[in-house]
Amino acid sequence: MTMPWADLPCYLNGHLGRLGDARVPVMDRGFLFGDGVYESIPVYARRLFRVDDHLDRLGRSLKALRIEDPYEREAWLDLFHSLVAHLPEVEDQMIYLQVTRGVAARGHAMPRDLEPTVLAYTQPLLALTPEQRHQGLICVTARDFRWQRGDIKSISLLGNVLARQAAADQGADETVLIRDGYVTEGSSSNVWIVRDGALLTPPPGEALLEGIRVRLLKELCEELGIACNLRPIAETELSTADEILLTSASKEVAPVTRLDHEQVGHGALRGKPGPVYAKLHEAYQRAKILQSR
């Protein structure tokens, strides 16, 4: 379901209205410097999915930028549920939340005692189509030229925008980023490979964002009896992987079937979604029912 973005329910600094009517001063540091953080929280059947994990990460990002969390957890939850209620015709939604340092005269040093700007809105969740899941996604690789604090979910996303455009320019769905010969993440997703039946993804660190679905997939692997290891993944391992997967709030868990114009995988499954993906996708759908509130 699509609807005009201007009509979406929006919360801005204590006021609930239409997204098209929301206004932020031009001296807001989010506008001037990208000085803020964000989260995207999926909603399934009008229930928030893994929301505590998202709020935990929000807190870590705010602390890293020395911005005080403007609300207690229960206040955040009340806000999210209010937004969901104001889009009654949509069962599956995506809440976007952004907190900036606030409004001040332009200067690079962090002003003290500012009131953070809080923006949140919800929209219909744009999920992968059945065709995309059946055929798999197309990816390209590119050098990870972004700043070195990828662990902060910053609104300063120009590097990610350029990386994603590198994929769009080649008719691909996502860019897998490489730094010093090792995989970091995608432009807006975490990257996984399957080798000998085991699921692998790079460990958390300052170079990449700890995706909410990293912890979730570890839990699902334990439930399914699939080995799951967090370790560095060399770029050379991509071309020999049995499967490549992406995870994100919107993609959930998704198969990659082509990388840099070459089919992923081996034998009869070359260029097709693999068995580990199929098991994780099914388990993910169960988790959406059990882990939403």
PDB file of C-alpha atoms in Angstrom:
ATOM      1  CA  MET A   1       0.000   0.000   0.000  1.00  0.00           C
ATOM      2  CA  THR A   2       1.285   3.454  -0.877  1.00  0.00           C
ATOM      3  CA  MET A   3      -0.009   6.824   0.239  1.00  0.00           C
ATOM      4  CA  PRO A   4       1.127  10.450  -0.145  1.00  0.00           C
ATOM      5  CA  TRP A   5       3.998  11.068   2.238  1.00  0.00           C
ATOM      6  CA  ALA A   6       2.614  14.484   3.179  1.00  0.00           C
ATOM      7  CA  ASP A   7      -0.479  12.841   4.716  1.00  0.00           C
ATOM      8  CA  LEU A   8       1.459  10.477   7.001  1.00  0.00           C
ATOM      9  CA  PRO A   9       1.072  10.971  10.773  1.00  0.00           C
ATOM     10  CA  CYS A  10       4.059  12.837  12.191  1.00  0.00           C
ATOM     11  CA  TYR A  11       5.266  13.814  15.660  1.00  0.00           C
ATOM     12  CA  LEU A  12       7.583  16.810  15.974  1.00  0.00           C
ATOM     13  CA  ASN A  13       8.651  18.258  19.323  1.00  0.00           C
ATOM     14  CA  GLY A  14       5.452  17.464  21.167  1.00  0.00           C
ATOM     15  CA  HIS A  15       2.993  18.061  18.331  1.00  0.00           C
ATOM     16  CA  LEU A  16       1.207  15.344  16.371  1.00  0.00           C
ATOM     17  CA  GLY A  17       0.039  16.254  12.878  1.00  0.00           C
ATOM     18  CA  ARG A  18       0.713  15.667   9.173  1.00  0.00           C
ATOM     19  CA  LEU A  19       4.236  15.044   7.910  1.00  0.00           C
ATOM     20  CA  GLY A  20       3.671  17.618   5.170  1.00  0.00           C
ATOM     21  CA  ASP A  21       3.044  20.304   7.784  1.00  0.00           C
ATOM     22  CA  ALA A  22       6.140  19.594   9.909  1.00  0.00           C
ATOM     23  CA  ARG A  23       8.744  22.382   9.982  1.00  0.00           C
ATOM     24  CA  VAL A  24      12.232  22.506  11.494  1.00  0.00           C
ATOM     25  CA  PRO A  25      14.308  25.739  11.837  1.00  0.00           C
ATOM     26  CA  VAL A  26      17.136  26.022   9.320  1.00  0.00           C
ATOM     27  CA  MET A  27      19.557  26.462  12.240  1.00  0.00           C
ATOM     28  CA  ASP A  28      18.797  22.974  13.512  1.00  0.00           C
ATOM     29  CA  ARG A  29      22.130  21.159  13.788  1.00  0.00           C
ATOM     30  CA  GLY A  30      20.629  18.132  12.084  1.00  0.00           C
ATOM     31  CA  PHE A  31      20.093  20.261   8.980  1.00  0.00           C
ATOM     32  CA  LEU A  32      23.439  22.081   9.207  1.00  0.00           C
ATOM     33  CA  PHE A  33      25.765  19.272  10.304  1.00  0.00           C
ATOM     34  CA  GLY A  34      23.863  15.979  10.251  1.00  0.00           C
ATOM     35  CA  ASP A  35      24.295  16.196  14.040  1.00  0.00           C
ATOM     36  CA  GLY A  36      21.822  13.566  15.142  1.00  0.00           C
ATOM     37  CA  VAL A  37      20.841   9.898  15.131  1.00  0.00           C
ATOM     38  CA  TYR A  38      17.922   7.833  13.894  1.00  0.00           C
ATOM     39  CA  GLU A  39      16.164   4.470  14.091  1.00  0.00           C
ATOM     40  CA  SER A  40      13.736   2.617  11.828  1.00  0.00           C
ATOM     41  CA  ILE A  41      11.383   0.340  13.752  1.00  0.00           C
ATOM     42  CA  PRO A  42       9.223  -2.218  11.914  1.00  0.00           C
ATOM     43  CA  VAL A  43       5.615  -2.796  12.926  1.00  0.00           C
ATOM     44  CA  TYR A  44       3.845  -6.068  12.102  1.00  0.00           C
ATOM     45  CA  ALA A  45       0.091  -6.470  12.557  1.00  0.00           C
ATOM     46  CA  ARG A  46       0.187  -3.083  14.354  1.00  0.00           C
ATOM     47  CA  ARG A  47       2.707  -4.358  16.933  1.00  0.00           C
ATOM     48  CA  LEU A  48       6.266  -3.053  17.425  1.00  0.00           C
ATOM     49  CA  PHE A  49       8.990  -5.562  16.523  1.00  0.00           C
ATOM     50  CA  ARG A  50      12.126  -5.824  18.723  1.00  0.00           C
ATOM     51  CA  VAL A  51      11.468  -2.273  19.909  1.00  0.00           C
ATOM     52  CA  ASP A  52      13.593  -2.644  23.053  1.00  0.00           C
ATOM     53  CA  ASP A  53      16.623  -3.500  20.918  1.00  0.00           C
ATOM     54  CA  HIS A  54      16.003  -0.398  18.804  1.00  0.00           C
ATOM     55  CA  LEU A  55      15.693   1.838  21.870  1.00  0.00           C
ATOM     56  CA  ASP A  56      18.847   0.319  23.358  1.00  0.00           C
ATOM     57  CA  ARG A  57      20.749   1.165  20.175  1.00  0.00           C
ATOM     58  CA  LEU A  58      19.218   4.638  20.098  1.00  0.00           C
ATOM     59  CA  GLY A  59      20.558   5.181  23.600  1.00  0.00           C
ATOM     60  CA  ARG A  60      24.053   4.042  22.596  1.00  0.00           C
ATOM     61  CA  SER A  61      24.090   6.342  19.557  1.00  0.00           C
ATOM     62  CA  LEU A  62      22.859   9.334  21.579  1.00  0.00           C
ATOM     63  CA  LYS A  63      25.479   8.691  24.257  1.00  0.00           C
ATOM     64  CA  ALA A  64      28.227   8.539  21.626  1.00  0.00           C
ATOM     65  CA  LEU A  65      27.166  11.998  20.368  1.00  0.00           C
ATOM     66  CA  ARG A  66      26.697  13.365  23.905  1.00  0.00           C
ATOM     67  CA  ILE A  67      23.001  14.044  23.326  1.00  0.00           C
ATOM     68  CA  GLU A  68      20.767  13.334  26.298  1.00  0.00           C
ATOM     69  CA  ASP A  69      17.928  10.914  25.558  1.00  0.00           C
ATOM     70  CA  PRO A  70      14.896  13.248  25.540  1.00  0.00           C
ATOM     71  CA  TYR A  71      12.359  10.642  26.729  1.00  0.00           C
ATOM     72  CA  GLU A  72      12.029   7.730  29.113  1.00  0.00           C
ATOM     73  CA  ARG A  73      11.351   4.352  27.522  1.00  0.00           C
ATOM     74  CA  GLU A  74       7.646   4.300  28.338  1.00  0.00           C
ATOM     75  CA  ALA A  75       7.240   7.734  26.745  1.00  0.00           C
ATOM     76  CA  TRP A  76       8.893   6.463  23.554  1.00  0.00           C
ATOM     77  CA  LEU A  77       6.561   3.468  23.513  1.00  0.00           C
ATOM     78  CA  ASP A  78       3.504   5.663  24.029  1.00  0.00           C
ATOM     79  CA  LEU A  79       4.638   7.855  21.129  1.00  0.00           C
ATOM     80  CA  PHE A  80       5.178   4.896  18.799  1.00  0.00           C
ATOM     81  CA  HIS A  81       1.810   3.338  19.633  1.00  0.00           C
ATOM     82  CA  SER A  82       0.113   6.684  19.070  1.00  0.00           C
ATOM     83  CA  LEU A  83       1.654   6.972  15.601  1.00  0.00           C
ATOM     84  CA  VAL A  84       0.585   3.431  14.700  1.00  0.00           C
ATOM     85  CA  ALA A  85      -2.964   4.217  15.859  1.00  0.00           C
ATOM     86  CA  HIS A  86      -3.059   7.260  13.556  1.00  0.00           C
ATOM     87  CA  LEU A  87      -2.530   5.004  10.518  1.00  0.00           C
ATOM     88  CA  PRO A  88      -5.450   2.648  11.210  1.00  0.00           C
ATOM     89  CA  GLU A  89      -5.801   1.251   7.703  1.00  0.00           C
ATOM     90  CA  VAL A  90      -2.231  -0.122   7.583  1.00  0.00           C
ATOM     91  CA  GLU A  91      -1.283  -3.311   9.454  1.00  0.00           C
ATOM     92  CA  ASP A  92       2.463  -3.411   8.685  1.00  0.00           C
ATOM     93  CA  GLN A  93       4.288  -0.108   9.155  1.00  0.00           C
ATOM     94  CA  MET A  94       7.766   1.379   9.519  1.00  0.00           C
ATOM     95  CA  ILE A  95       8.363   4.034  12.160  1.00  0.00           C
ATOM     96  CA  TYR A  96      11.177   6.477  11.434  1.00  0.00           C
ATOM     97  CA  LEU A  97      12.613   8.242  14.476  1.00  0.00           C
ATOM     98  CA  GLN A  98      15.209  11.036  14.418  1.00  0.00           C
ATOM     99  CA  VAL A  99      16.784  12.979  17.278  1.00  0.00           C
ATOM    100  CA  THR A 100      19.115  15.921  16.581  1.00  0.00           C
ATOM    101  CA  ARG A 101      21.103  18.056  19.010  1.00  0.00           C
ATOM    102  CA  GLY A 102      18.718  20.962  18.470  1.00  0.00           C
ATOM    103  CA  VAL A 103      18.790  24.563  17.280  1.00  0.00           C
ATOM    104  CA  ALA A 104      21.753  26.906  17.833  1.00  0.00           C
ATOM    105  CA  ALA A 105      23.966  29.450  16.089  1.00  0.00           C
ATOM    106  CA  ARG A 106      26.211  27.674  13.589  1.00  0.00           C
ATOM    107  CA  GLY A 107      29.490  26.484  15.077  1.00  0.00           C
ATOM    108  CA  HIS A 108      31.248  23.167  14.960  1.00  0.00           C
ATOM    109  CA  ALA A 109      31.705  22.716  18.731  1.00  0.00           C
ATOM    110  CA  MET A 110      28.779  21.127  20.549  1.00  0.00           C
ATOM    111  CA  PRO A 111      26.652  23.764  22.333  1.00  0.00           C
ATOM    112  CA  ARG A 112      25.475  22.829  25.799  1.00  0.00           C
ATOM    113  CA  ASP A 113      21.948  22.638  27.187  1.00  0.00           C
ATOM    114  CA  LEU A 114      20.129  22.521  23.868  1.00  0.00           C
ATOM    115  CA  GLU A 115      16.677  20.992  23.618  1.00  0.00           C
ATOM    116  CA  PRO A 116      16.917  18.052  21.178  1.00  0.00           C
ATOM    117  CA  THR A 117      14.690  18.059  18.121  1.00  0.00           C
ATOM    118  CA  VAL A 118      12.531  14.911  18.070  1.00  0.00           C
ATOM    119  CA  LEU A 119      10.904  13.787  14.829  1.00  0.00           C
ATOM    120  CA  ALA A 120       8.963  10.571  14.353  1.00  0.00           C
ATOM    121  CA  TYR A 121       6.558   9.415  11.691  1.00  0.00           C
ATOM    122  CA  THR A 122       5.142   6.157  10.418  1.00  0.00           C
ATOM    123  CA  GLN A 123       4.453   4.878   6.921  1.00  0.00           C
ATOM    124  CA  PRO A 124       3.387   1.632   5.239  1.00  0.00           C
ATOM    125  CA  LEU A 125       6.189  -0.919   5.394  1.00  0.00           C
ATOM    126  CA  LEU A 126       7.742  -1.461   1.953  1.00  0.00           C
ATOM    127  CA  ALA A 127       8.605  -5.161   2.084  1.00  0.00           C
ATOM    128  CA  LEU A 128      10.396  -7.224  -0.541  1.00  0.00           C
ATOM    129  CA  THR A 129       8.057  -8.683  -3.136  1.00  0.00           C
ATOM    130  CA  PRO A 130       7.530 -12.442  -3.504  1.00  0.00           C
ATOM    131  CA  GLU A 131       9.341 -12.193  -6.854  1.00  0.00           C
ATOM    132  CA  GLN A 132      12.385 -10.606  -5.196  1.00  0.00           C
ATOM    133  CA  ARG A 133      12.453 -13.373  -2.612  1.00  0.00           C
ATOM    134  CA  HIS A 134      12.100 -16.045  -5.291  1.00  0.00           C
ATOM    135  CA  GLN A 135      14.763 -14.632  -7.601  1.00  0.00           C
ATOM    136  CA  GLY A 136      17.078 -13.170  -4.970  1.00  0.00           C
ATOM    137  CA  LEU A 137      18.749  -9.759  -4.873  1.00  0.00           C
ATOM    138  CA  ILE A 138      21.543  -8.402  -7.039  1.00  0.00           C
ATOM    139  CA  CYS A 139      24.531  -6.770  -5.333  1.00  0.00           C
ATOM    140  CA  VAL A 140      27.784  -5.108  -6.275  1.00  0.00           C
ATOM    141  CA  THR A 141      30.891  -4.487  -4.190  1.00  0.00           C
ATOM    142  CA  ALA A 142      32.555  -1.134  -3.593  1.00  0.00           C
ATOM    143  CA  ARG A 143      35.267   0.359  -1.394  1.00  0.00           C
ATOM    144  CA  ASP A 144      33.970   1.472   1.991  1.00  0.00           C
ATOM    145  CA  PHE A 145      35.017   5.132   1.975  1.00  0.00           C
ATOM    146  CA  ARG A 146      32.718   6.260   4.807  1.00  0.00           C
ATOM    147  CA  TRP A 147      33.839   7.659   8.156  1.00  0.00           C
ATOM    148  CA  GLN A 148      35.198   5.267  10.794  1.00  0.00           C
ATOM    149  CA  ARG A 149      32.304   5.389  13.285  1.00  0.00           C
ATOM    150  CA  GLY A 150      29.841   3.207  11.464  1.00  0.00           C
ATOM    151  CA  ASP A 151      28.639   1.912  14.854  1.00  0.00           C
ATOM    152  CA  ILE A 152      26.777   5.201  15.426  1.00  0.00           C
ATOM    153  CA  LYS A 153      23.422   5.273  13.639  1.00  0.00           C
ATOM    154  CA  SER A 154      24.057   8.817  12.469  1.00  0.00           C
ATOM    155  CA  ILE A 155      21.817  10.814  10.150  1.00  0.00           C
ATOM    156  CA  SER A 156      25.020  11.811   8.296  1.00  0.00           C
ATOM    157  CA  LEU A 157      24.421   9.276   5.531  1.00  0.00           C
ATOM    158  CA  LEU A 158      26.050  10.820   2.458  1.00  0.00           C
ATOM    159  CA  GLY A 159      28.558   7.964   2.234  1.00  0.00           C
ATOM    160  CA  ASN A 160      25.733   5.432   2.373  1.00  0.00           C
ATOM    161  CA  VAL A 161      23.795   7.382  -0.257  1.00  0.00           C
ATOM    162  CA  LEU A 162      26.767   7.323  -2.619  1.00  0.00           C
ATOM    163  CA  ALA A 163      27.282   3.615  -1.970  1.00  0.00           C
ATOM    164  CA  ARG A 164      23.635   2.808  -2.655  1.00  0.00           C
ATOM    165  CA  GLN A 165      23.716   4.876  -5.838  1.00  0.00           C
ATOM    166  CA  ALA A 166      26.688   2.815  -7.024  1.00  0.00           C
ATOM    167  CA  ALA A 167      24.334  -0.165  -6.983  1.00  0.00           C
ATOM    168  CA  ALA A 168      21.454   1.714  -8.594  1.00  0.00           C
ATOM    169  CA  ASP A 169      23.727   2.855 -11.428  1.00  0.00           C
ATOM    170  CA  GLN A 170      24.361  -0.816 -12.256  1.00  0.00           C
ATOM    171  CA  GLY A 171      20.751  -1.959 -11.877  1.00  0.00           C
ATOM    172  CA  ALA A 172      21.550  -3.674  -8.568  1.00  0.00           C
ATOM    173  CA  ASP A 173      19.691  -3.736  -5.261  1.00  0.00           C
ATOM    174  CA  GLU A 174      22.489  -3.140  -2.757  1.00  0.00           C
ATOM    175  CA  THR A 175      26.212  -2.433  -2.394  1.00  0.00           C
ATOM    176  CA  VAL A 176      28.449  -4.656  -0.263  1.00  0.00           C
ATOM    177  CA  LEU A 177      31.177  -2.468   1.198  1.00  0.00           C
ATOM    178  CA  ILE A 178      34.821  -3.554   1.488  1.00  0.00           C
ATOM    179  CA  ARG A 179      37.453  -1.955   3.726  1.00  0.00           C
ATOM    180  CA  ASP A 180      41.091  -3.112   3.738  1.00  0.00           C
ATOM    181  CA  GLY A 181      40.132  -6.382   2.066  1.00  0.00           C
ATOM    182  CA  TYR A 182      37.290  -7.266   4.469  1.00  0.00           C
ATOM    183  CA  VAL A 183      33.513  -6.966   4.320  1.00  0.00           C
ATOM    184  CA  THR A 184      31.990  -4.320   6.582  1.00  0.00           C
ATOM    185  CA  GLU A 185      28.277  -4.072   5.684  1.00  0.00           C
ATOM    186  CA  GLY A 186      25.888  -2.963   2.964  1.00  0.00           C
ATOM    187  CA  SER A 187      24.839   0.626   2.343  1.00  0.00           C
ATOM    188  CA  SER A 188      21.706  -0.044   4.419  1.00  0.00           C
ATOM    189  CA  SER A 189      21.995  -3.644   5.563  1.00  0.00           C
ATOM    190  CA  ASN A 190      24.156  -6.198   7.328  1.00  0.00           C
ATOM    191  CA  VAL A 191      25.931  -8.801   5.178  1.00  0.00           C
ATOM    192  CA  TRP A 192      26.169 -12.540   5.911  1.00  0.00           C
ATOM    193  CA  ILE A 193      27.671 -15.525   4.130  1.00  0.00           C
ATOM    194  CA  VAL A 194      27.002 -19.233   4.470  1.00  0.00           C
ATOM    195  CA  ARG A 195      29.976 -21.596   4.354  1.00  0.00           C
ATOM    196  CA  ASP A 196      29.681 -25.341   4.953  1.00  0.00           C
ATOM    197  CA  GLY A 197      26.258 -24.851   6.525  1.00  0.00           C
ATOM    198  CA  ALA A 198      27.419 -22.189   9.008  1.00  0.00           C
ATOM    199  CA  LEU A 199      26.242 -18.580   8.996  1.00  0.00           C
ATOM    200  CA  LEU A 200      28.962 -15.916   9.249  1.00  0.00           C
ATOM    201  CA  THR A 201      28.889 -12.134   9.655  1.00  0.00           C
ATOM    202  CA  PRO A 202      31.496  -9.532  10.651  1.00  0.00           C
ATOM    203  CA  PRO A 203      31.701  -8.879  14.415  1.00  0.00           C
ATOM    204  CA  PRO A 204      30.521  -5.584  15.935  1.00  0.00           C
ATOM    205  CA  GLY A 205      33.028  -2.750  15.934  1.00  0.00           C
ATOM    206  CA  GLU A 206      33.438   0.901  15.044  1.00  0.00           C
ATOM    207  CA  ALA A 207      33.513   0.163  11.298  1.00  0.00           C
ATOM    208  CA  LEU A 208      29.922  -1.050  11.058  1.00  0.00           C
ATOM    209  CA  LEU A 209      26.519  -0.766  12.661  1.00  0.00           C
ATOM    210  CA  GLU A 210      25.394  -3.566  14.935  1.00  0.00           C
ATOM    211  CA  GLY A 211      22.140  -4.404  13.206  1.00  0.00           C
ATOM    212  CA  ILE A 212      19.140  -5.385  15.320  1.00  0.00           C
ATOM    213  CA  ARG A 213      18.804  -8.479  13.153  1.00  0.00           C
ATOM    214  CA  VAL A 214      22.316  -9.677  14.059  1.00  0.00           C
ATOM    215  CA  ARG A 215      21.156 -10.666  17.526  1.00  0.00           C
ATOM    216  CA  LEU A 216      17.886 -11.967  16.104  1.00  0.00           C
ATOM    217  CA  LEU A 217      19.557 -14.217  13.534  1.00  0.00           C
ATOM    218  CA  LYS A 218      21.882 -15.592  16.213  1.00  0.00           C
ATOM    219  CA  GLU A 219      18.790 -16.528  18.216  1.00  0.00           C
ATOM    220  CA  LEU A 220      17.107 -18.081  15.183  1.00  0.00           C
ATOM    221  CA  CYS A 221      20.230 -20.074  14.336  1.00  0.00           C
ATOM    222  CA  GLU A 222      20.330 -21.475  17.855  1.00  0.00           C
ATOM    223  CA  GLU A 223      16.670 -22.443  17.519  1.00  0.00           C
ATOM    224  CA  LEU A 224      17.331 -24.125  14.141  1.00  0.00           C
ATOM    225  CA  GLY A 225      20.622 -25.794  15.046  1.00  0.00           C
ATOM    226  CA  ILE A 226      22.600 -23.712  12.534  1.00  0.00           C
ATOM    227  CA  ALA A 227      26.126 -22.691  13.505  1.00  0.00           C
ATOM    228  CA  CYS A 228      26.447 -18.892  13.658  1.00  0.00           C
ATOM    229  CA  ASN A 229      29.810 -17.175  14.038  1.00  0.00           C
ATOM    230  CA  LEU A 230      30.824 -13.531  14.139  1.00  0.00           C
ATOM    231  CA  ARG A 231      34.249 -13.185  12.545  1.00  0.00           C
ATOM    232  CA  PRO A 232      35.973 -11.057   9.891  1.00  0.00           C
ATOM    233  CA  ILE A 233      34.958 -12.008   6.343  1.00  0.00           C
ATOM    234  CA  ALA A 234      37.574 -11.505   3.647  1.00  0.00           C
ATOM    235  CA  GLU A 235      36.445 -10.081   0.331  1.00  0.00           C
ATOM    236  CA  THR A 236      37.719 -13.238  -1.359  1.00  0.00           C
ATOM    237  CA  GLU A 237      35.226 -15.332   0.624  1.00  0.00           C
ATOM    238  CA  LEU A 238      32.291 -13.697  -1.151  1.00  0.00           C
ATOM    239  CA  SER A 239      33.070 -15.408  -4.447  1.00  0.00           C
ATOM    240  CA  THR A 240      33.276 -18.854  -2.819  1.00  0.00           C
ATOM    241  CA  ALA A 241      30.339 -18.560  -0.398  1.00  0.00           C
ATOM    242  CA  ASP A 242      27.545 -21.121  -0.522  1.00  0.00           C
ATOM    243  CA  GLU A 243      25.024 -18.337   0.125  1.00  0.00           C
ATOM    244  CA  ILE A 244      25.069 -14.576   0.729  1.00  0.00           C
ATOM    245  CA  LEU A 245      22.328 -12.944   2.781  1.00  0.00           C
ATOM    246  CA  LEU A 246      21.334  -9.394   3.713  1.00  0.00           C
ATOM    247  CA  THR A 247      19.415  -8.303   6.798  1.00  0.00           C
ATOM    248  CA  SER A 248      17.728  -4.999   7.630  1.00  0.00           C
ATOM    249  CA  ALA A 249      14.484  -3.690   9.094  1.00  0.00           C
ATOM    250  CA  SER A 250      12.811  -3.576   5.673  1.00  0.00           C
ATOM    251  CA  LYS A 251      14.526  -6.543   3.981  1.00  0.00           C
ATOM    252  CA  GLU A 252      14.197  -8.780   7.075  1.00  0.00           C
ATOM    253  CA  VAL A 253      16.475 -11.578   5.810  1.00  0.00           C
ATOM    254  CA  ALA A 254      17.001 -11.683   2.050  1.00  0.00           C
ATOM    255  CA  PRO A 255      19.007 -13.856  -0.366  1.00  0.00           C
ATOM    256  CA  VAL A 256      21.655 -12.463  -2.704  1.00  0.00           C
ATOM    257  CA  THR A 257      21.876 -14.493  -5.910  1.00  0.00           C
ATOM    258  CA  ARG A 258      24.181 -12.297  -8.019  1.00  0.00           C
ATOM    259  CA  LEU A 259      27.254 -10.360  -6.918  1.00  0.00           C
ATOM    260  CA  ASP A 260      29.342  -8.280  -9.312  1.00  0.00           C
ATOM    261  CA  HIS A 261      27.571  -9.911 -12.280  1.00  0.00           C
ATOM    262  CA  GLU A 262      28.419 -13.441 -11.087  1.00  0.00           C
ATOM    263  CA  GLN A 263      25.966 -15.985  -9.698  1.00  0.00           C
ATOM    264  CA  VAL A 264      26.280 -16.827  -6.005  1.00  0.00           C
ATOM    265  CA  GLY A 265      26.581 -20.417  -4.791  1.00  0.00           C
ATOM    266  CA  HIS A 266      27.471 -23.766  -6.255  1.00  0.00           C
ATOM    267  CA  GLY A 267      25.999 -26.624  -8.280  1.00  0.00           C
ATOM    268  CA  ALA A 268      22.248 -26.856  -8.740  1.00  0.00           C
ATOM    269  CA  LEU A 269      21.683 -23.970  -6.290  1.00  0.00           C
ATOM    270  CA  ARG A 270      24.013 -21.569  -8.084  1.00  0.00           C
ATOM    271  CA  GLY A 271      22.188 -18.285  -8.622  1.00  0.00           C
ATOM    272  CA  LYS A 272      19.221 -19.353  -6.456  1.00  0.00           C
ATOM    273  CA  PRO A 273      18.160 -18.704  -2.844  1.00  0.00           C
ATOM    274  CA  GLY A 274      19.709 -21.397  -0.661  1.00  0.00           C
ATOM    275  CA  PRO A 275      18.464 -23.728   2.099  1.00  0.00           C
ATOM    276  CA  VAL A 276      19.871 -21.733   5.023  1.00  0.00           C
ATOM    277  CA  TYR A 277      18.065 -18.642   3.781  1.00  0.00           C
ATOM    278  CA  ALA A 278      14.833 -20.614   3.436  1.00  0.00           C
ATOM    279  CA  LYS A 279      15.018 -21.864   7.043  1.00  0.00           C
ATOM    280  CA  LEU A 280      15.869 -18.418   8.423  1.00  0.00           C
ATOM    281  CA  HIS A 281      13.124 -16.704   6.434  1.00  0.00           C
ATOM    282  CA  GLU A 282      10.534 -19.132   7.778  1.00  0.00           C
ATOM    283  CA  ALA A 283      11.823 -18.711  11.348  1.00  0.00           C
ATOM    284  CA  TYR A 284      11.820 -14.937  10.926  1.00  0.00           C
ATOM    285  CA  GLN A 285       8.109 -14.994  10.085  1.00  0.00           C
ATOM    286  CA  ARG A 286       7.418 -16.882  13.327  1.00  0.00           C
ATOM    287  CA  ALA A 287       9.512 -14.370  15.278  1.00  0.00           C
ATOM    288  CA  LYS A 288       7.454 -11.483  13.874  1.00  0.00           C
ATOM    289  CA  ILE A 289       4.414 -12.962  15.601  1.00  0.00           C
ATOM    290  CA  LEU A 290       6.111 -13.916  18.870  1.00  0.00           C
ATOM    291  CA  GLN A 291       8.453 -10.953  19.403  1.00  0.00           C
ATOM    292  CA  SER A 292       6.217  -7.960  18.640  1.00  0.00           C
ATOM    293  CA  ARG A 293       4.367  -5.898  21.209  1.00  0.00           C
TER     294      ARG A 293
END
